[in-house]
Structure formats: C-alpha cells, structure tokens
C-alpha cells in the first residue's frame, strides 16, 4: 500500500505496488513479479474493467534490469526472467483474504492466518 488519491470526480483511489519485493504478505516467495505475469495481469485487469467487472486496474508496468529464477512450466528447468513492478489502483484493496490474518489454527493443515 503506497497511499491514496482523490481524482477530479472526487473518487478515492488506493495505490499499491506489486512485485517490488518481499513484504509480510509474500508468504515464502521473494515478492518479485516477472514480465510475463505482469503483462497478463495488465491485460486481464483492463479487459475486466472494460467489461464492467469491478476489479483493480494496472496503472503502469515498469521493467527492471534485475532478473529472478523461475520454473515457468514446473518441469525443473529454471530460467532467468526479467523483474517488473506493477502499479495497481482500486477504490479499495480490502478483500476477503484480508481477514485471513485473524484465522485461528486449522486443525487439518496446522496453518494460521497471515
């Protein structure tokens, strides 16, 4: 979460970066986003917006000179992919998953919230 702005229509929009690095919400991942998934997110979010589906929108996509190793097809063949950062905008980023932090210990999986 970066902050929020109010546009000329007096609408409030929240701003966040996706792929900028590890956060408390990254779980065990490195928090980096790669170009192929960023392009997919950008196109999908814009398509859903223009179809009238309430969703986040991708404000920009910046490609870094950094690379990360990913197993694209889960075959054990790792490749270096370019990192990207997406600027997301939405009226709110509050979602059902936001409340998982309050989840108690699951008796089957032993997982807790957060």
Tab-separated table of C-alpha atoms in Angstrom:
chain	number	residue	atom	x	y	z
A	1	UNK	CA	0.000	0.000	0.000
A	2	UNK	CA	1.506	3.302	-1.104
A	3	UNK	CA	-1.318	5.740	-0.430
A	4	UNK	CA	-4.447	7.162	-1.934
A	5	UNK	CA	-5.507	9.985	-4.241
A	6	UNK	CA	-8.779	11.732	-4.959
A	7	UNK	CA	-9.409	12.454	-8.637
A	8	UNK	CA	-11.298	15.315	-10.288
A	9	UNK	CA	-14.588	13.366	-9.927
A	10	UNK	CA	-13.991	13.250	-6.151
A	11	UNK	CA	-13.399	9.470	-6.338
A	12	UNK	CA	-10.923	7.971	-3.876
A	13	UNK	CA	-8.363	5.536	-5.314
A	14	UNK	CA	-5.843	3.469	-3.348
A	15	UNK	CA	-2.405	2.816	-4.838
A	16	UNK	CA	-0.099	-0.159	-4.299
A	17	UNK	CA	2.964	-1.729	-5.887
A	18	UNK	CA	3.011	-5.398	-6.838
A	19	UNK	CA	6.351	-7.115	-7.381
A	20	UNK	CA	8.533	-4.560	-5.587
A	21	UNK	CA	9.957	-7.150	-3.173
A	22	UNK	CA	9.285	-9.163	-0.073
A	23	UNK	CA	6.530	-7.999	2.265
A	24	UNK	CA	4.823	-9.623	5.263
A	25	UNK	CA	2.239	-10.879	2.733
A	26	UNK	CA	4.772	-12.539	0.379
A	27	UNK	CA	4.498	-15.823	2.299
A	28	UNK	CA	7.604	-17.828	1.388
A	29	UNK	CA	8.134	-16.194	-2.019
A	30	UNK	CA	10.604	-13.462	-2.945
A	31	UNK	CA	7.935	-10.823	-3.632
A	32	UNK	CA	9.142	-10.187	-7.173
A	33	UNK	CA	6.930	-10.235	-10.251
A	34	UNK	CA	8.082	-11.275	-13.722
A	35	UNK	CA	7.284	-9.707	-17.073
A	36	UNK	CA	5.040	-12.490	-18.432
A	37	UNK	CA	2.718	-12.459	-15.398
A	38	UNK	CA	2.731	-8.639	-15.305
A	39	UNK	CA	1.597	-8.402	-18.923
A	40	UNK	CA	-1.120	-10.978	-18.211
A	41	UNK	CA	-2.304	-9.040	-15.136
A	42	UNK	CA	-2.263	-5.736	-17.016
A	43	UNK	CA	-4.297	-7.071	-19.960
A	44	UNK	CA	-6.725	-9.045	-17.795
A	45	UNK	CA	-7.432	-6.171	-15.413
A	46	UNK	CA	-8.089	-3.772	-18.277
A	47	UNK	CA	-10.308	-6.286	-20.094
A	48	UNK	CA	-12.351	-6.895	-16.936
A	49	UNK	CA	-12.682	-3.144	-16.323
A	50	UNK	CA	-13.972	-2.541	-19.855
A	51	UNK	CA	-16.410	-5.451	-19.460
A	52	UNK	CA	-17.838	-3.693	-16.397
A	53	UNK	CA	-16.372	-6.071	-13.793
A	54	UNK	CA	-15.232	-4.226	-10.644
A	55	UNK	CA	-11.530	-5.010	-10.252
A	56	UNK	CA	-8.134	-3.492	-9.646
A	57	UNK	CA	-6.548	-1.701	-12.571
A	58	UNK	CA	-2.918	-1.677	-13.599
A	59	UNK	CA	-1.728	1.908	-13.774
A	60	UNK	CA	1.741	1.099	-15.080
A	61	UNK	CA	4.216	-1.706	-15.608
A	62	UNK	CA	7.924	-0.971	-15.155
A	63	UNK	CA	10.567	-3.491	-16.253
A	64	UNK	CA	13.720	-3.790	-14.148
A	65	UNK	CA	17.207	-4.827	-15.165
A	66	UNK	CA	17.073	-7.384	-12.317
A	67	UNK	CA	16.217	-10.995	-13.061
A	68	UNK	CA	14.879	-13.843	-10.949
A	69	UNK	CA	14.977	-17.580	-11.490
A	70	UNK	CA	11.617	-19.199	-12.200
A	71	UNK	CA	10.456	-22.658	-13.272
A	72	UNK	CA	7.962	-21.420	-15.867
A	73	UNK	CA	6.346	-24.784	-16.678
A	74	UNK	CA	7.117	-26.551	-13.348
A	75	UNK	CA	9.359	-29.024	-15.167
A	76	UNK	CA	12.537	-28.430	-13.171
A	77	UNK	CA	14.023	-26.284	-15.943
A	78	UNK	CA	14.732	-22.926	-14.324
A	79	UNK	CA	15.134	-19.793	-16.446
A	80	UNK	CA	16.085	-16.199	-15.668
A	81	UNK	CA	13.170	-13.800	-16.172
A	82	UNK	CA	13.070	-10.005	-16.059
A	83	UNK	CA	11.524	-8.482	-12.952
A	84	UNK	CA	8.711	-5.966	-13.158
A	85	UNK	CA	6.731	-3.771	-10.807
A	86	UNK	CA	3.035	-3.107	-11.403
A	87	UNK	CA	1.324	-0.011	-10.031
A	88	UNK	CA	-2.178	-1.124	-9.048
A	89	UNK	CA	-5.088	1.218	-8.417
A	90	UNK	CA	-8.506	0.425	-6.967
A	91	UNK	CA	-11.237	2.080	-4.901
A	92	UNK	CA	-10.142	-0.289	-2.108
A	93	UNK	CA	-7.808	-3.224	-1.658
A	94	UNK	CA	-9.920	-4.686	1.115
A	95	UNK	CA	-10.866	-8.229	0.148
A	96	UNK	CA	-11.979	-11.442	1.823
A	97	UNK	CA	-8.390	-12.654	2.034
A	98	UNK	CA	-7.565	-9.578	4.128
A	99	UNK	CA	-9.379	-11.189	7.042
A	100	UNK	CA	-7.313	-14.407	6.963
A	101	UNK	CA	-4.856	-12.756	9.330
A	102	UNK	CA	-7.413	-13.348	12.105
A	103	UNK	CA	-7.839	-17.036	11.242
A	104	UNK	CA	-7.135	-19.449	14.070
A	105	UNK	CA	-5.049	-22.610	13.673
A	106	UNK	CA	-6.575	-25.005	11.149
A	107	UNK	CA	-6.920	-28.460	12.733
A	108	UNK	CA	-6.246	-30.244	9.436
A	109	UNK	CA	-3.343	-28.237	7.978
A	110	UNK	CA	-1.978	-26.595	11.172
A	111	UNK	CA	-1.813	-23.308	9.228
A	112	UNK	CA	-2.617	-19.997	10.864
A	113	UNK	CA	-3.721	-16.694	9.409
A	114	UNK	CA	-1.381	-14.110	7.849
